[in-house]
PDB file of C-alpha atoms in Angstrom:
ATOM      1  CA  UNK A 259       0.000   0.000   0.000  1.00 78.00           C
ATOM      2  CA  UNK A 260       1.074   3.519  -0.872  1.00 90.00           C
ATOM      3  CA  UNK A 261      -0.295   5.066   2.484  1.00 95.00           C
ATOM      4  CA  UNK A 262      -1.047   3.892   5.488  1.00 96.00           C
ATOM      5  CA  UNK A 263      -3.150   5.963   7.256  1.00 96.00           C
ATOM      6  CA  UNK A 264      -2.882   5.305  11.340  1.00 95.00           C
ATOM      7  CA  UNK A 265      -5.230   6.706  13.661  1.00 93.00           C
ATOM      8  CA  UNK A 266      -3.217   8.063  17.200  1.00 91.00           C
ATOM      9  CA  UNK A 267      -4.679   8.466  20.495  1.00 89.00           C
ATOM     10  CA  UNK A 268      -1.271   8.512  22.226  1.00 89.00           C
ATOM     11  CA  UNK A 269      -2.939   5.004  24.356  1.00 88.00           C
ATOM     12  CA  UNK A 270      -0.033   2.386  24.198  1.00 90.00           C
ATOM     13  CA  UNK A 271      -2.329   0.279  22.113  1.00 89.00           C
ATOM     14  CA  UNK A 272      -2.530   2.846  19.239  1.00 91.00           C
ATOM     15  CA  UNK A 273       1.339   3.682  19.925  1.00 93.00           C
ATOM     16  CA  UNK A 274       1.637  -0.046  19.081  1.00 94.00           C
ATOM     17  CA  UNK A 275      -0.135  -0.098  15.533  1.00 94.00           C
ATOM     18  CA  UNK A 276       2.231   2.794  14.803  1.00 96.00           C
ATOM     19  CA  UNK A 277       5.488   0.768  15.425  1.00 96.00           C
ATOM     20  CA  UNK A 278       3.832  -2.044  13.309  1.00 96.00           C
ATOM     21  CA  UNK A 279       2.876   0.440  10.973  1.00 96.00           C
ATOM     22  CA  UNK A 280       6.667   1.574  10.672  1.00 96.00           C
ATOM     23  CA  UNK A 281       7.535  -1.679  10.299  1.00 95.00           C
ATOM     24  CA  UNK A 282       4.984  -2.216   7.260  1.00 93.00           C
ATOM     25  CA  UNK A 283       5.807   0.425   5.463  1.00 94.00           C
ATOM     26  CA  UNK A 284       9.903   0.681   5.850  1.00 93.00           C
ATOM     27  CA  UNK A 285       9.326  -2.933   3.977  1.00 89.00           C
ATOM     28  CA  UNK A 286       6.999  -1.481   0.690  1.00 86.00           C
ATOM     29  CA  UNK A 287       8.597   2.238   0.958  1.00 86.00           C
ATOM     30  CA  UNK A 288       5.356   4.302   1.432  1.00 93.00           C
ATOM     31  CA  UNK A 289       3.798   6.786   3.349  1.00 96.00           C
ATOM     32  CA  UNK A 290       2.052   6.879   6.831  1.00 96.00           C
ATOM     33  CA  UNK A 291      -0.101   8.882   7.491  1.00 97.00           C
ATOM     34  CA  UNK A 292      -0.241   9.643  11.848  1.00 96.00           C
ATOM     35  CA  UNK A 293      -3.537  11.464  12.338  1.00 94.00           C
ATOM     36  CA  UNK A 294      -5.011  12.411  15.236  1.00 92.00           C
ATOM     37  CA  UNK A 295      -9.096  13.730  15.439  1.00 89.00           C
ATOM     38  CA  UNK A 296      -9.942  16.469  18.520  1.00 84.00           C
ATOM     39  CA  UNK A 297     -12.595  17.885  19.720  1.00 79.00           C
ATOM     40  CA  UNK A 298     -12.848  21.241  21.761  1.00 71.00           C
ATOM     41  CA  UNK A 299     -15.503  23.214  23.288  1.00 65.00           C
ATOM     42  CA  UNK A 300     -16.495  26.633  24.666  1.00 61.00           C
ATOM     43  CA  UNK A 301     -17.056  26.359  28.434  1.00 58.00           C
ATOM     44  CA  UNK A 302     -20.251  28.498  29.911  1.00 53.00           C
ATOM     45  CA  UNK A 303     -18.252  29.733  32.852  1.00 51.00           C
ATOM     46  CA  UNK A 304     -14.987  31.521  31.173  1.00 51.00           C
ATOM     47  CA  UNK A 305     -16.453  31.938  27.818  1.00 46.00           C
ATOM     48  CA  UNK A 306     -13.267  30.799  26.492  1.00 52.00           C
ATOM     49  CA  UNK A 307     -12.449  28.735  23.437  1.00 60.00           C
ATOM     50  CA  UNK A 308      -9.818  26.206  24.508  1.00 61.00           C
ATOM     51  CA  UNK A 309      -8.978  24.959  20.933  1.00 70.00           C
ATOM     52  CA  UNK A 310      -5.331  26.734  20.393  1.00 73.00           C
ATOM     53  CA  UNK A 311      -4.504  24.966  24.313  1.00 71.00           C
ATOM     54  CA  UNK A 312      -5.737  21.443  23.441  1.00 75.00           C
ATOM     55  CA  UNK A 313      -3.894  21.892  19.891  1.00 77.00           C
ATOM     56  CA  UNK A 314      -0.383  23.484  21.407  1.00 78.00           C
ATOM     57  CA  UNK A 315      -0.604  20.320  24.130  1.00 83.00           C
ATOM     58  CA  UNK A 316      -1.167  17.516  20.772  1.00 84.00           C
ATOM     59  CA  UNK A 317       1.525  18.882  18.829  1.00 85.00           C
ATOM     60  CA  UNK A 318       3.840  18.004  21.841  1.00 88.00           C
ATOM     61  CA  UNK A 319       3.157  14.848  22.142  1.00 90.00           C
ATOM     62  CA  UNK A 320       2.761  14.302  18.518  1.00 92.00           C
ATOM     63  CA  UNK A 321       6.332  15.616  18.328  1.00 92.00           C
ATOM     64  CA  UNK A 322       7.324  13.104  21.281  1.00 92.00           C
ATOM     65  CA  UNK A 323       5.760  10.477  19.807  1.00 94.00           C
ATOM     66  CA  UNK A 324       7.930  11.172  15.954  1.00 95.00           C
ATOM     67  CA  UNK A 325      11.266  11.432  18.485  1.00 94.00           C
ATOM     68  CA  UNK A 326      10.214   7.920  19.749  1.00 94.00           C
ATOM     69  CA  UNK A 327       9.518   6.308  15.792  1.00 95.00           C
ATOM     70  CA  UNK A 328      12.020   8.619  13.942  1.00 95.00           C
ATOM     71  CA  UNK A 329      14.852   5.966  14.886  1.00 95.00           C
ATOM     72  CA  UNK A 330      13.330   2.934  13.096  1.00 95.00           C
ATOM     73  CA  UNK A 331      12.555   4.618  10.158  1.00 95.00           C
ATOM     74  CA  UNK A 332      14.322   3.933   6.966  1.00 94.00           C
ATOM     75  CA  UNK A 333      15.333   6.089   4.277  1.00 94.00           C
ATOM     76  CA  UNK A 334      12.346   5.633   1.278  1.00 92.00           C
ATOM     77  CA  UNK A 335       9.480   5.293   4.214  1.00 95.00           C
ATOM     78  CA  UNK A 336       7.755   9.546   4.778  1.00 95.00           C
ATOM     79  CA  UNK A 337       5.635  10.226   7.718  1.00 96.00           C
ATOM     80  CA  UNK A 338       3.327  12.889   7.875  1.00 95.00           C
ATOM     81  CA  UNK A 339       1.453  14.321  10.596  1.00 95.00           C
ATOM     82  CA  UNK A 340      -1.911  16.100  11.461  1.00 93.00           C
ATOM     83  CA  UNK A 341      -3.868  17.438  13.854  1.00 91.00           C
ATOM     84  CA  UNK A 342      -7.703  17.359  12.847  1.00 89.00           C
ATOM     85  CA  UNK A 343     -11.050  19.076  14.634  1.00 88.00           C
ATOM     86  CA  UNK A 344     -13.894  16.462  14.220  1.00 89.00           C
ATOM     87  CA  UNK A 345     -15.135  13.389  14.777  1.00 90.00           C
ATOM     88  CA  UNK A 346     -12.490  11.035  14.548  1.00 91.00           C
ATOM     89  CA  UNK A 347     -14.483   8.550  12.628  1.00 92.00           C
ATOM     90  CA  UNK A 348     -15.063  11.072   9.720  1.00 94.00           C
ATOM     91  CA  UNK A 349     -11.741  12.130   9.614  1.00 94.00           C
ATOM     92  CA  UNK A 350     -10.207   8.727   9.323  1.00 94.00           C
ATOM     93  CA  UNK A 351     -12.720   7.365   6.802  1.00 94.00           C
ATOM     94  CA  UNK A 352     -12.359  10.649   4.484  1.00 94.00           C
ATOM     95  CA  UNK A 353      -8.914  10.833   4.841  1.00 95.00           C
ATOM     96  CA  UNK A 354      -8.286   7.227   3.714  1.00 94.00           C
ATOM     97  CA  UNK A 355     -11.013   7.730   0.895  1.00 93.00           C
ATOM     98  CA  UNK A 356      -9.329  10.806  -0.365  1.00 93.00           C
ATOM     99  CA  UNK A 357      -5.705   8.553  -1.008  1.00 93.00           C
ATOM    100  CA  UNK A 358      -4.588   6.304  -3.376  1.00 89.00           C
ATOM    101  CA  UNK A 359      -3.808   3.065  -2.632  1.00 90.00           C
ATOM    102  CA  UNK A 360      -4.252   3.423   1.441  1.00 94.00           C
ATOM    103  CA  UNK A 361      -4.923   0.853   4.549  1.00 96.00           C
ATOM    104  CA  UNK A 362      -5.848   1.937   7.449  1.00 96.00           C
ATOM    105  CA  UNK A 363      -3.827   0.537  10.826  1.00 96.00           C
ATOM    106  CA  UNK A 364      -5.178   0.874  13.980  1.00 93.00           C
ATOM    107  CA  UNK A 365      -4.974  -0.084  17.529  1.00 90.00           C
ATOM    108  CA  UNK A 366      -7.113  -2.402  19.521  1.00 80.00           C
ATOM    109  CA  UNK A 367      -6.653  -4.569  22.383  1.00 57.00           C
ATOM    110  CA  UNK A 368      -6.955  -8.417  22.491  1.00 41.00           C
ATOM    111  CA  UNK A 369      -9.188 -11.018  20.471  1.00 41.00           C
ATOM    112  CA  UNK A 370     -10.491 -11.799  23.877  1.00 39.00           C
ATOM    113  CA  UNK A 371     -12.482  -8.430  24.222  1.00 43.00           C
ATOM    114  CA  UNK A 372     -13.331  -8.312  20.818  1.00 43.00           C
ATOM    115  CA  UNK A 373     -16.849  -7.902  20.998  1.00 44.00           C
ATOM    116  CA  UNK A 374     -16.673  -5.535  23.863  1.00 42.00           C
ATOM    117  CA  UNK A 375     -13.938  -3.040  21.827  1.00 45.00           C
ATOM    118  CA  UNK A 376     -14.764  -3.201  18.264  1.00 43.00           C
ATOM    119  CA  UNK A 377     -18.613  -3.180  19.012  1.00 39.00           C
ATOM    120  CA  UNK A 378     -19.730   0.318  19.859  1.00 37.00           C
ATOM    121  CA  UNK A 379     -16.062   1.711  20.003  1.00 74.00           C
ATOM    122  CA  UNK A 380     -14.379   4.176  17.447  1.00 80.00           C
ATOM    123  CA  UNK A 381     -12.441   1.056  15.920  1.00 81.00           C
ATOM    124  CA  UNK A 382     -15.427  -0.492  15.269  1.00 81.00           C
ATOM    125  CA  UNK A 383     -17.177   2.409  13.376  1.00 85.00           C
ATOM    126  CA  UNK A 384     -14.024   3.049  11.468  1.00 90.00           C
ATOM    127  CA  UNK A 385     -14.518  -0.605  10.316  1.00 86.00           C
ATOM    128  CA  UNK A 386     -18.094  -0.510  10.014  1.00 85.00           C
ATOM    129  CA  UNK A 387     -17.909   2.810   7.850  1.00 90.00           C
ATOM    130  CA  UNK A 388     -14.303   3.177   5.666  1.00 93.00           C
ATOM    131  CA  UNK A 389     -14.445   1.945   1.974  1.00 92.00           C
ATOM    132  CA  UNK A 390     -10.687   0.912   2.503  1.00 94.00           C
ATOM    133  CA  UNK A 391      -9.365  -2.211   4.174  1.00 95.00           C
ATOM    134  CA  UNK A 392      -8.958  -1.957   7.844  1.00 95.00           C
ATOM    135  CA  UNK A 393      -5.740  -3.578   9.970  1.00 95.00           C
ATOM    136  CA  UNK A 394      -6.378  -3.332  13.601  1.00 92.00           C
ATOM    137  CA  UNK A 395      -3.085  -4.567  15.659  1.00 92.00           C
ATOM    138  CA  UNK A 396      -3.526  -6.001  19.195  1.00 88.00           C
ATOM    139  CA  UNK A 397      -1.146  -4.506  21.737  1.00 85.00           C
ATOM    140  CA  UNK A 398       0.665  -8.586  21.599  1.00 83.00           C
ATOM    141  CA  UNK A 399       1.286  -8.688  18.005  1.00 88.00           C
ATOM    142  CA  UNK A 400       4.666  -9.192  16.833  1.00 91.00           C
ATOM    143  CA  UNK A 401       6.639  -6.583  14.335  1.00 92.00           C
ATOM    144  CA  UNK A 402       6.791  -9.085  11.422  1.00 91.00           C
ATOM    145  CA  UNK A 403       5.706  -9.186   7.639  1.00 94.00           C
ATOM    146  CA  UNK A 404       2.752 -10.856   7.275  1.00 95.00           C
ATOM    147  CA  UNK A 405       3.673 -14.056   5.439  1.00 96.00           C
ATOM    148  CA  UNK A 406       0.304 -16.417   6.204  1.00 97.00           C
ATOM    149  CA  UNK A 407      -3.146 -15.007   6.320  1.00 97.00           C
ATOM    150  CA  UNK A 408      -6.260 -16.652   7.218  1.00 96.00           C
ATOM    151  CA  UNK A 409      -9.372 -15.745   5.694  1.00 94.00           C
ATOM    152  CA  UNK A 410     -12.651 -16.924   7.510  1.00 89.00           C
ATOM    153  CA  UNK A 411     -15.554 -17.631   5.439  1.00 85.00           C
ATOM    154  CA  UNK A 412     -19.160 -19.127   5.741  1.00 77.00           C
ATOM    155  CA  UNK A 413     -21.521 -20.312   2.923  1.00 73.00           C
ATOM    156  CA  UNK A 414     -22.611 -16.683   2.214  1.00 72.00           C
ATOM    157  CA  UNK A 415     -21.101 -14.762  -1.277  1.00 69.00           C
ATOM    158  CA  UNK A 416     -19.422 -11.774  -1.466  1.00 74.00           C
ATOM    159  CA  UNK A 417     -21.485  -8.922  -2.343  1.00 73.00           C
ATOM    160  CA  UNK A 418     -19.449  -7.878  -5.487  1.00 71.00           C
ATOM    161  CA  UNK A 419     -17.560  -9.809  -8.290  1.00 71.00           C
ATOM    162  CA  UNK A 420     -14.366  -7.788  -7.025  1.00 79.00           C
ATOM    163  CA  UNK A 421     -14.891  -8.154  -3.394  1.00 81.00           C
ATOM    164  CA  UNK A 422     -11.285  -9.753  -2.300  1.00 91.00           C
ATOM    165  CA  UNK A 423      -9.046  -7.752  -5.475  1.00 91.00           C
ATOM    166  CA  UNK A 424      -7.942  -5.741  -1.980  1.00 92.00           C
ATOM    167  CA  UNK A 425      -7.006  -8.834  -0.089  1.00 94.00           C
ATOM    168  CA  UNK A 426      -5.354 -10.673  -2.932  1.00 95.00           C
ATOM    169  CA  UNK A 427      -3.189  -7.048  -3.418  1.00 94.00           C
ATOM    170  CA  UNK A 428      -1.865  -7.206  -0.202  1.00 94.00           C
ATOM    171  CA  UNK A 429      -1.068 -10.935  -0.375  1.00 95.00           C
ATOM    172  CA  UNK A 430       0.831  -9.949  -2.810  1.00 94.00           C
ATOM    173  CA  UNK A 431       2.666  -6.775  -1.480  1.00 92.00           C
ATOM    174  CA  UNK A 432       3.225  -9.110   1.511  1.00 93.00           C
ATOM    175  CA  UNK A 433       4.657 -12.131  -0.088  1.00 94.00           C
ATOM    176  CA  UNK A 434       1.613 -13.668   2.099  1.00 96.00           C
ATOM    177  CA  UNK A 435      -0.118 -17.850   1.350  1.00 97.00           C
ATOM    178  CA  UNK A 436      -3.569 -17.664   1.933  1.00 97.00           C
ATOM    179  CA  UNK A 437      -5.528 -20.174   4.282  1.00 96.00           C
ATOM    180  CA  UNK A 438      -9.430 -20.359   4.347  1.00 94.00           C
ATOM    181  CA  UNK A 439     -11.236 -21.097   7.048  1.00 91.00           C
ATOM    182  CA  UNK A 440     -14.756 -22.241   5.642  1.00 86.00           C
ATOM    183  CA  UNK A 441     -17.748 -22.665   7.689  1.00 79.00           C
ATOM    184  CA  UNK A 442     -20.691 -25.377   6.593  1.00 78.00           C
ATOM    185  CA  UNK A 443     -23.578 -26.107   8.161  1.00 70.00           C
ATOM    186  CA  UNK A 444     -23.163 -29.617   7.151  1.00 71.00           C
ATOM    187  CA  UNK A 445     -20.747 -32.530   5.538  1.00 69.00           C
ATOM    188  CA  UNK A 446     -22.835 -31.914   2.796  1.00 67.00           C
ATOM    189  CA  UNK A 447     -22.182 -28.319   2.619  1.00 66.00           C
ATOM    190  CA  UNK A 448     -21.471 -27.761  -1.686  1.00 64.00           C
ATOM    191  CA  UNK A 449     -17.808 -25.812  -0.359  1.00 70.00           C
ATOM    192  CA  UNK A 450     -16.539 -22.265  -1.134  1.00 79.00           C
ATOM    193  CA  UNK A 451     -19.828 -20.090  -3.055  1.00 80.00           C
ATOM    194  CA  UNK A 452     -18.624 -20.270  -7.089  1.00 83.00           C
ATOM    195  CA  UNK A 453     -18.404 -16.333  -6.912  1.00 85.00           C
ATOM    196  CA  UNK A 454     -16.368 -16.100  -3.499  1.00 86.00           C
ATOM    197  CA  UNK A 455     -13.928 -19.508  -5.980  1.00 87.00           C
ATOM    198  CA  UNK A 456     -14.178 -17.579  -9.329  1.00 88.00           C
ATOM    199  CA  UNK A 457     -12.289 -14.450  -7.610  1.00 90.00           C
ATOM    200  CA  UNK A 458      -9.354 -16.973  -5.822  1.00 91.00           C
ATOM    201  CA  UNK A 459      -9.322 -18.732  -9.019  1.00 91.00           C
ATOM    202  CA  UNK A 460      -5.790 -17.286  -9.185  1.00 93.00           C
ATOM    203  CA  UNK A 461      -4.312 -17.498  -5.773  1.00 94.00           C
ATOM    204  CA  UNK A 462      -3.090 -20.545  -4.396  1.00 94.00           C
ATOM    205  CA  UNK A 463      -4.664 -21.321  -0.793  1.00 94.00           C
ATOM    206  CA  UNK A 464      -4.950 -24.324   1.189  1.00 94.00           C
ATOM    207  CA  UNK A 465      -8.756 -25.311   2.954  1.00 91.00           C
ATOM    208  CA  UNK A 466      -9.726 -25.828   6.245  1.00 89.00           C
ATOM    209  CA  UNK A 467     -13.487 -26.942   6.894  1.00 85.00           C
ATOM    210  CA  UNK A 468     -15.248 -26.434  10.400  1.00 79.00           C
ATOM    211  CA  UNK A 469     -18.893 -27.311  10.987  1.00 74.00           C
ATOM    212  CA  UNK A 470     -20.895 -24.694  12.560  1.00 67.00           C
ATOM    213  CA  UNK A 471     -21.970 -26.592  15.512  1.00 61.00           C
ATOM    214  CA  UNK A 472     -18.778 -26.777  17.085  1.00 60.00           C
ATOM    215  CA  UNK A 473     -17.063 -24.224  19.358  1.00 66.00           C
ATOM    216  CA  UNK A 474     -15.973 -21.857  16.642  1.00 70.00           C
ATOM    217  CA  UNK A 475     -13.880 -19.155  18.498  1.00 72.00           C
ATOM    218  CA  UNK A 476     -11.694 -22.267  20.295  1.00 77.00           C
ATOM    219  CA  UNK A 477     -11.290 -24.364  16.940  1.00 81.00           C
ATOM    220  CA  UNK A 478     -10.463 -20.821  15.092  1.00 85.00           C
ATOM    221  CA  UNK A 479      -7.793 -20.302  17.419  1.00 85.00           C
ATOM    222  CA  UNK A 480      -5.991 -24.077  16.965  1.00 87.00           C
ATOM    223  CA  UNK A 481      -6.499 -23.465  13.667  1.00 91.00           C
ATOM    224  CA  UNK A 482      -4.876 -20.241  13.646  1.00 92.00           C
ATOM    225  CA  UNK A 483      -2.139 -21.507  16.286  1.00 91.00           C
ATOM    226  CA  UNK A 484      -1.075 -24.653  13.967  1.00 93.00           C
ATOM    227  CA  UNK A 485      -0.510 -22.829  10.930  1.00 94.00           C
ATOM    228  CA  UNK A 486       1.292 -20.130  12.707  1.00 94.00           C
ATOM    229  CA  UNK A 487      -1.000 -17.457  11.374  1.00 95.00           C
ATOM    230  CA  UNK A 488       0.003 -13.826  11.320  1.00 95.00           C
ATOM    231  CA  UNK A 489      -3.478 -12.022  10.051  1.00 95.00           C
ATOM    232  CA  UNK A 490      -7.025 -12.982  10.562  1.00 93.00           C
ATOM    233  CA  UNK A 491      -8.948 -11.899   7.978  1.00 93.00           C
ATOM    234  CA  UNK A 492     -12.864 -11.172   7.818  1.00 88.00           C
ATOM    235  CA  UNK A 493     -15.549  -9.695   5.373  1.00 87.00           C
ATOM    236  CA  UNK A 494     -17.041  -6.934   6.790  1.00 80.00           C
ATOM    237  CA  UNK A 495     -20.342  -8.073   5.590  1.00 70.00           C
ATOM    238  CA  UNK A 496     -20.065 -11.063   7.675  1.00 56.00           C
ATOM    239  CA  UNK A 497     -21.685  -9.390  10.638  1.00 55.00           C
ATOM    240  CA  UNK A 498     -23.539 -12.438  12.290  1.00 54.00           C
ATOM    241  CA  UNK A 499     -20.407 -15.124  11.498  1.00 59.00           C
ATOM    242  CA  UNK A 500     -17.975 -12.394  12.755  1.00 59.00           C
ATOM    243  CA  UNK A 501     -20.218 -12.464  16.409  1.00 58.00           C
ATOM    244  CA  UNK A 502     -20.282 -16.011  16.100  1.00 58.00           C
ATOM    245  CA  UNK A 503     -16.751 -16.318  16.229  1.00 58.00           C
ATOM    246  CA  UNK A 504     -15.634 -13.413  18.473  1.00 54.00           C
ATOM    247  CA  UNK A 505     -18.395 -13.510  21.281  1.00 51.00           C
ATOM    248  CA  UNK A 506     -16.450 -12.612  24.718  1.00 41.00           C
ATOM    249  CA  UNK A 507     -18.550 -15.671  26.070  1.00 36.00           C
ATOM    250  CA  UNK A 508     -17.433 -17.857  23.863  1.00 40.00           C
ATOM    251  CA  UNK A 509     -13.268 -17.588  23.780  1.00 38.00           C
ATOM    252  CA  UNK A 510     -12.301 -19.796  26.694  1.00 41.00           C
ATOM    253  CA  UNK A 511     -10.028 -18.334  29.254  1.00 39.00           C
ATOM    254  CA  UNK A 512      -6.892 -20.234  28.448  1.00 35.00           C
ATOM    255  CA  UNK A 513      -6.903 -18.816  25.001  1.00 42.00           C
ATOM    256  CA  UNK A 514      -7.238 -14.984  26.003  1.00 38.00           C
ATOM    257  CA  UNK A 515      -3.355 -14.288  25.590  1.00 34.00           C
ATOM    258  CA  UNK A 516      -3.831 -15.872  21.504  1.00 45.00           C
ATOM    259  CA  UNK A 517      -4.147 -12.683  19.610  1.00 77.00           C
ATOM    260  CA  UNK A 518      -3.794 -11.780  15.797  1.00 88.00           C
ATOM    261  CA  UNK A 519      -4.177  -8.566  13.644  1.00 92.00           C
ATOM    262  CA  UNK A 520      -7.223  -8.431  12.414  1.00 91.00           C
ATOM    263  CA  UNK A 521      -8.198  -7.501   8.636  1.00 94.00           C
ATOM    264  CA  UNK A 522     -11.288  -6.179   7.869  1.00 91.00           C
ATOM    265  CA  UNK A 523     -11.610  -6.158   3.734  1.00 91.00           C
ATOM    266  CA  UNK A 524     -15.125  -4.069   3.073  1.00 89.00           C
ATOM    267  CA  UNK A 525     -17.282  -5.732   0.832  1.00 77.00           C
TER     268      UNK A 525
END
């Protein structure tokens, strides 16, 4: 990707995504994008706008956070800096629309709490909304390349005959092999939907089938753990599956600490 646009809160978590970020793009030699959404108000009692004081105290620690990144990054990767008033969901989402090329990166925190962060946080209206693909990094995930990405998959189509052309263009930026994880409803279940086939009919992947009844969120997890996965992917239109699989209730204790990046290709 040309730019990677990465939302900052200054939170460890989204300090995180902009290491791996760095790390991304020193690899492809593109841009990143650090932005970082405010919002200021008049207060009844001084009758004083406090925007130029909340905007002099984010340019310092935007400038401590480019002393802390400025080390790791290599000649051919540009970083670029900005300090937006609005909602930080419209700024991100326009921003990435306006760019060629562009992923956004984010932070979140573990697979564990998925439901309870992505649902009803800013992450998860960046995802729900942005007509780019969306890489949310957990605070654990390693500074690596991806090089094997899962995609998971139930009987349903994608929406549009060019659907995945995102995710098979950063499988190949990344070097990445490509692993489904399909979901049937049965042993009968026909396989892969011909349109979701037709569009991989170019990519070599290996298949895993699951049935539905099972514990999904622990079998996605040894499935992810024996093929040493290093990105999850999901459809965004997969709403229901995706709750299936990442219900708190469901992800058994001893596999909280298991956490992946999470792409979110919008469909």
């Amino acid at each position: 990707m040309k730019n990677i646009i990465c939302p900052i809160d200054f939170s460890d978590a989204s300090k995180h995504a902009v290491n791996y970020a760095v790390h991304l793009t020193n690899h492809f030699k593109g841009t990143i994008h650090l932005v970082h959404a405010y919002m200021t108000k008049k207060t009844a009692s001084m009758l004083i706008n406090m925007d130029e004081a909340v905007k002099e105290g984010l340019d310092t620690d935007m400038g401590f956070l480019m002393d802390q990144i400025r080390p790791d990054i290599l000649p051919g990767t540009q970083v670029k800096t900005y300090l937006q008033k609005g909602s930080a969901v419209s700024v991100i989402t326009h921003m990435a629309e306006q760019m060629e090329d562009s992923l956004i990166v984010l932070g979140k925190t573990g697979l564990s709490n998925l439901k309870t962060n992505l649902f009803g946080s800013v992450s998860t209206a960046v995802i729900r909304k942005s007509s780019v693909p969306v890489l949310a990094i957990p605070r654990e995930a390693k500074l690596r390349i991806p090089r094997r990405v899962v995609l998971a998959l139930d009987q349903n189509p994608t929406k549009e005959d060019d659907s995945l052309n995102a995710l098979i263009h950063l499988l190949n930026e990344w070097g990445a092999q490509l692993h489904l994880y399909h979901l049937i409803e049965s042993e009968e279940d026909p396989g892969i939907h011909p349109r979701t086939s037709k569009q991989l009919e170019n990519v070599p992947y290996s298949l895993h089938f699951e049935l539905s009844q099972k514990d999904l969120s622990d079998s996605l997890h040894s499935y992810l753990e024996s093929i040493q996965a290093d990105v999850l992917c999901m459809i965004r239109h997969q709403k229901t599956f995706f709750e299936k699989l990442f219900h708190a209730s469901h992800i058994r204790k001893e596999r909280s600490n298991v956490d992946y990046p999470l792409l979110v290709i919008p469909d």
